XYZ file of C-alpha atoms in Angstrom:
297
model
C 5.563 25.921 3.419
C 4.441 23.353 1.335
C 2.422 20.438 2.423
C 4.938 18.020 0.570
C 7.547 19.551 3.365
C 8.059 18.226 6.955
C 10.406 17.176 9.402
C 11.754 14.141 6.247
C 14.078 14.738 4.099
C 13.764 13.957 0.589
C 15.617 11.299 -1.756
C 16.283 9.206 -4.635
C 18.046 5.439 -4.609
C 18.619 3.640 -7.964
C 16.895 -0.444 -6.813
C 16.801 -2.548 -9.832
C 17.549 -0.577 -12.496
C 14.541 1.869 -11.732
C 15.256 5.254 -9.808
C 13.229 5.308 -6.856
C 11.951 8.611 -5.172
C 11.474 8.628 -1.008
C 10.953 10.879 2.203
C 13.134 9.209 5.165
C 13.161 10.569 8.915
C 14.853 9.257 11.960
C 17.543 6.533 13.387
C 17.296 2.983 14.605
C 15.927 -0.111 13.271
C 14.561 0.356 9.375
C 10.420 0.648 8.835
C 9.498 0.973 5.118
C 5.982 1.935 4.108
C 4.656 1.492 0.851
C 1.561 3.687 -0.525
C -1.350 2.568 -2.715
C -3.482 3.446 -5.416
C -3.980 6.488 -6.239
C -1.382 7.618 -4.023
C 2.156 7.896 -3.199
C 4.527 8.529 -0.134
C 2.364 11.224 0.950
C -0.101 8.738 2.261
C 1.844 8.339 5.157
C 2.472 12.050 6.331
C 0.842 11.333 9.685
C 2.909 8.289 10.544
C 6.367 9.314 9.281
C 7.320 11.898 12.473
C 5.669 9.342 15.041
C 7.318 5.885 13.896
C 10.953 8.456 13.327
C 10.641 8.585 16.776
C 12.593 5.629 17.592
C 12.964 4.369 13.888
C 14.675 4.842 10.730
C 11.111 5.651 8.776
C 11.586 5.373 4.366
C 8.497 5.998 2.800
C 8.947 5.294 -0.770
C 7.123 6.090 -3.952
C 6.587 3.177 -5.627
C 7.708 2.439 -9.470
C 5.406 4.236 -11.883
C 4.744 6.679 -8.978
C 5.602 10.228 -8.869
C 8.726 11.225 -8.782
C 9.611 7.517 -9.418
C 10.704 6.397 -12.491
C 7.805 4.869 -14.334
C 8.276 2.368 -17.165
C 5.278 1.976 -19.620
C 5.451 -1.628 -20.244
C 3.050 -3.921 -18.384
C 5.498 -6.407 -17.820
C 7.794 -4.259 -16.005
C 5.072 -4.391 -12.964
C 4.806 -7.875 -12.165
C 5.540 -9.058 -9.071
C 8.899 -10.380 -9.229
C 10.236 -7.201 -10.402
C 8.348 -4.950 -7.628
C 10.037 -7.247 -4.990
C 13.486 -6.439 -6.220
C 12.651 -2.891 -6.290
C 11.904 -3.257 -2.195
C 15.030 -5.808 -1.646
C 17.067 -3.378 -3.684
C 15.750 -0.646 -1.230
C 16.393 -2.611 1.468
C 20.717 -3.222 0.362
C 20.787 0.251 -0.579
C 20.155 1.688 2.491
C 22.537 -0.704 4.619
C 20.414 -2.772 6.324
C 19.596 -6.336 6.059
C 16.308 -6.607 7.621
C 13.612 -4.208 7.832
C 9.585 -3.554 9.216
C 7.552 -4.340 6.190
C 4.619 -1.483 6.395
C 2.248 -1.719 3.094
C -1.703 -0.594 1.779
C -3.350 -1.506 -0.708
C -1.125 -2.110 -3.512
C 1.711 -1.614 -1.446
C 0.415 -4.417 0.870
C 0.347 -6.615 -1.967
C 3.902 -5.662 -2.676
C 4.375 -6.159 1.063
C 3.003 -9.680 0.949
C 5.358 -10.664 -1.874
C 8.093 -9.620 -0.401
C 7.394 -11.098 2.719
C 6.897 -14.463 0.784
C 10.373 -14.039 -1.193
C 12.745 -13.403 1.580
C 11.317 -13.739 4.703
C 14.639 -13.954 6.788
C 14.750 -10.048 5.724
C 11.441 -9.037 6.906
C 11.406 -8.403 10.854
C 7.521 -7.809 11.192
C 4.714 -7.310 8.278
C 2.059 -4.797 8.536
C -0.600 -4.938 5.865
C -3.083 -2.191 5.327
C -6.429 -2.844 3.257
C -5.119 -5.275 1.356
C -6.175 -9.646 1.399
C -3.923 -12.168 1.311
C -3.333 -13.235 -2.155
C -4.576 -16.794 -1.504
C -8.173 -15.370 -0.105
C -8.063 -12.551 -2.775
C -7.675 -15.454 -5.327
C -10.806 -17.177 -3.658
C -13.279 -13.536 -4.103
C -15.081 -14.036 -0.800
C -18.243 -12.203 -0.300
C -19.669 -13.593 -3.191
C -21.513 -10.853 -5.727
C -21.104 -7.582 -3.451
C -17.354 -8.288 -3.823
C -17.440 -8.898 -7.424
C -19.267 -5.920 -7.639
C -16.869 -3.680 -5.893
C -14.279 -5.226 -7.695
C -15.533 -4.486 -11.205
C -13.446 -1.502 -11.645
C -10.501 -4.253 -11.702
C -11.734 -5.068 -14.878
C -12.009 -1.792 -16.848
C -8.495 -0.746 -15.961
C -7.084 -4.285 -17.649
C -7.831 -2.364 -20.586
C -5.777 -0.169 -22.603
C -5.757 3.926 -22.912
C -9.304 3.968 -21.883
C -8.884 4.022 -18.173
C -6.111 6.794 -18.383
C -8.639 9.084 -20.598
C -10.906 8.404 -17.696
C -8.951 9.452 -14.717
C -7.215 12.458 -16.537
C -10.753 14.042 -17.862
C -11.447 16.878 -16.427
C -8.601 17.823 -14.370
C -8.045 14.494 -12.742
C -11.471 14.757 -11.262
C -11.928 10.700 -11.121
C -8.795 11.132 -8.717
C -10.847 12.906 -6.283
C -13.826 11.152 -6.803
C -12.450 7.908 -6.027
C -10.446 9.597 -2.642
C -13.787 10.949 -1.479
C -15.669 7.385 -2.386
C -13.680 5.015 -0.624
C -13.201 7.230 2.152
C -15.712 6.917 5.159
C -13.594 9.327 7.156
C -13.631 12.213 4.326
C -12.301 14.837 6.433
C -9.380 13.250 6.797
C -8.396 13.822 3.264
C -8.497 17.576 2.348
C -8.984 19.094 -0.319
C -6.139 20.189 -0.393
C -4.182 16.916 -0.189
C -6.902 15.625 -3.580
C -4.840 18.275 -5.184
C -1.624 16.630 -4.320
C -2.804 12.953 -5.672
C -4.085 14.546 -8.823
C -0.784 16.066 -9.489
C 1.427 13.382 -8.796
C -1.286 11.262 -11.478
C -0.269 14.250 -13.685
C 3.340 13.479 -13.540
C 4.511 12.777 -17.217
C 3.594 8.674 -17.667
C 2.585 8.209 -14.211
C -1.326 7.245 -14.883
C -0.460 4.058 -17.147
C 2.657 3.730 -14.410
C 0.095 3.618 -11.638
C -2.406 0.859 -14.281
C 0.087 -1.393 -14.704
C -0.203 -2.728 -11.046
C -3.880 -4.065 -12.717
C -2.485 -4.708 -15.570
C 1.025 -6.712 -14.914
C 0.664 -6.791 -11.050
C -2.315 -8.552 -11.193
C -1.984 -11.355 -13.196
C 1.492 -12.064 -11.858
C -0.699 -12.482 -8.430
C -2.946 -14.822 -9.263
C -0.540 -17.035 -11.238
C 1.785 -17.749 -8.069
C 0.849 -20.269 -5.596
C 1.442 -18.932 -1.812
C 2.261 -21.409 1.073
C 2.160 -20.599 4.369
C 3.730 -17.345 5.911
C 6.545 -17.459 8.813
C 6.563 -13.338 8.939
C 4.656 -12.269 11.775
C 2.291 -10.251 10.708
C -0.740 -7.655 11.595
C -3.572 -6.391 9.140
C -5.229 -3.310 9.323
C -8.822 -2.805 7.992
C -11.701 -0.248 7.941
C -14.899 -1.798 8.618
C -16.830 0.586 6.222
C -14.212 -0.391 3.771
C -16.566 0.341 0.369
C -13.793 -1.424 -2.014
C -12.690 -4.378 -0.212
C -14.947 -6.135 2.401
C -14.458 -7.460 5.889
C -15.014 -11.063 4.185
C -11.427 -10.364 2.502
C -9.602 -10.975 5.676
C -11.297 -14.173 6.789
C -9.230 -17.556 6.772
C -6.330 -15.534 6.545
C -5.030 -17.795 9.225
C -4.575 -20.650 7.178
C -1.798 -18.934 5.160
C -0.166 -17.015 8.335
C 1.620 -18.437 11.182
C 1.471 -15.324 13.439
C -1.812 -12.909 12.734
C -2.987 -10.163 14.528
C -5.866 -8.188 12.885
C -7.507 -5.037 13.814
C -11.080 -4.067 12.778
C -11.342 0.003 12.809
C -14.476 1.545 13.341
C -15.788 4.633 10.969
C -12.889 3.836 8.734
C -12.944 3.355 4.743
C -10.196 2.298 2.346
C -7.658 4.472 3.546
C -7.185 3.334 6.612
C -3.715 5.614 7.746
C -5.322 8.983 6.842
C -8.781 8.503 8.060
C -7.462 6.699 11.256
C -4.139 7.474 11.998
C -3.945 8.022 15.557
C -5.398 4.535 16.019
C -3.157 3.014 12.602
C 0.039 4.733 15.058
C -0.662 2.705 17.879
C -1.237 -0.385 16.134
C 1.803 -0.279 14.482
C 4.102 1.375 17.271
C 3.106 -1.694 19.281
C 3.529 -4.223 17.117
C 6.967 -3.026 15.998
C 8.332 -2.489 19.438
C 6.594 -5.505 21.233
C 5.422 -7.391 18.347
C 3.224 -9.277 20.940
C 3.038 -12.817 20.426
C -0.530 -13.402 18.425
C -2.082 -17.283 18.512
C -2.702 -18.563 15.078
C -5.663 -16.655 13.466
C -5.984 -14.419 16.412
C -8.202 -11.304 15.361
C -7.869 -8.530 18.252
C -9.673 -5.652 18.089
């Protein structure tokens, strides 16, 4: 059996114009989880069959993705547009308000949405991924512009895709094993699966164009103040994005829970995910009732 099989099922739904590829598993009240970079749904094997439990679980691959459709055109990632992918997803499937479950980029995602329609988002769960408002401030000074250099190189064009592509995808793998503090929790044989989904005809300038359209789109927007309550998830050890990037997130949340997890990198779900499971199983079934700012654990 192949790793890409489980207890899901797999499908496609046409949001926005732009054929979207998903796994789905269970009944009851709709939780959608959105990957990040370099992934795609796969990200979330280990949560699918536990949330399905008592939840209609979609994990989608995201536009530019996969088996996603993946337009080449910059413009076609910026923000507006990836939130009417998700609201489309949303219709599609016949509900009207769903569990918002994002990391990384699909936090960011996650975050937008959250802003845009808020009346459609029961809870918000944000993996490894700032607010844009702090992410907009850069705090932690030099280290974080540091790790954030790579941000720059991938603004530009062809170069980055020559990059990860040379030699079999191998900057695929090296950036999984980097960013990873847990690195047994993503196998060699999974690398293999990320470097062929990046191999998927257009999907490495697909997967740029979050830097490249996404970005910009980001920083441009002005964010208020969040009604959506909301829980972040981060690894302590994170080597891209530092501890400092969840600070003062308060000020732009009404409702905040945030969890700290020990020996735990970038990607928080796979190298954690019997403690990510928890974390979310709680807050989507009791969604306990956080003060202002209130970091738990």
């Amino acid at each position: 059996m192949s790793l890409l099989d489980g207890p899901w099922i797999h499908k496609f739904i046409v949001s926005n114009g732009i054929r979207l590829h998903y796994v789905t598993q269970g009944e009851g009240d709709l939780v959608l989880l959105l990957h990040g970079f370099p992934e795609f749904w796969y990200s979330w094997r280990q949560q699918i069959p536990k949330l399905a439990d008592h939840h209609k679980v979609v994990a989608l691959d995201l536009r530019g993705y996969n088996l996603s459709d993946k337009p080449q055109d910059p413009t076609s990632y910026v923000l507006d547009e990836l939130i009417l992918d998700i609201v489309g997803v949303i219709d599609g499937l016949g509900y009207r308000r769903c569990h918002l479950v994002g990391h990384d980029w699909g936090g960011m995602v996650a975050w937008g949405v959250a802003y845009a329609v808020p009346d459609r988002i029961q809870t918000l769960s944000v993996l490894a991924c700032p607010h844009p408002s702090v992410l907009k401030q850069v705090p932690g000074g030099w280290d974080q512009w540091l790790r954030s250099s790579y941000l720059l190189l991938f603004q530009l064009p062809w170069l980055p895709e020559l990059l990860l592509e040379w030699g079999n995808y191998g900057a695929i793998a090296h950036l999984l094993r980097w960013a990873a503090v847990n690195q047994s929790a993503i196998r060699p044989a999974d690398i293999a699966l990320y470097q062929d989904a990046a191999a998927q005809r257009g999907a490495l300038s697909g997967m740029l164009n979050y830097y490249r359209g996404t970005l910009p789109s980001i920083l441009a927007h002005e964010w208020g103040t969040l009604s959506v309550p909301t829980q972040m998830l981060w690894g302590r050890q994170d080597p891209v994005l530092g501890v400092e990037l969840t600070y003062n997130t308060e000020a732009y949340v009404k409702v905040l829970n945030i969890h700290y997890l020990d020996h735990c990198g970038h990607f928080v779900q796979q190298e954690q995910p019997d403690l990510v499971n928890q974390y979310l199983l709680e807050w989507l079934d009791t969604r306990p009732a956080a003060k202002p700012g209130g970091a738990v654990g």
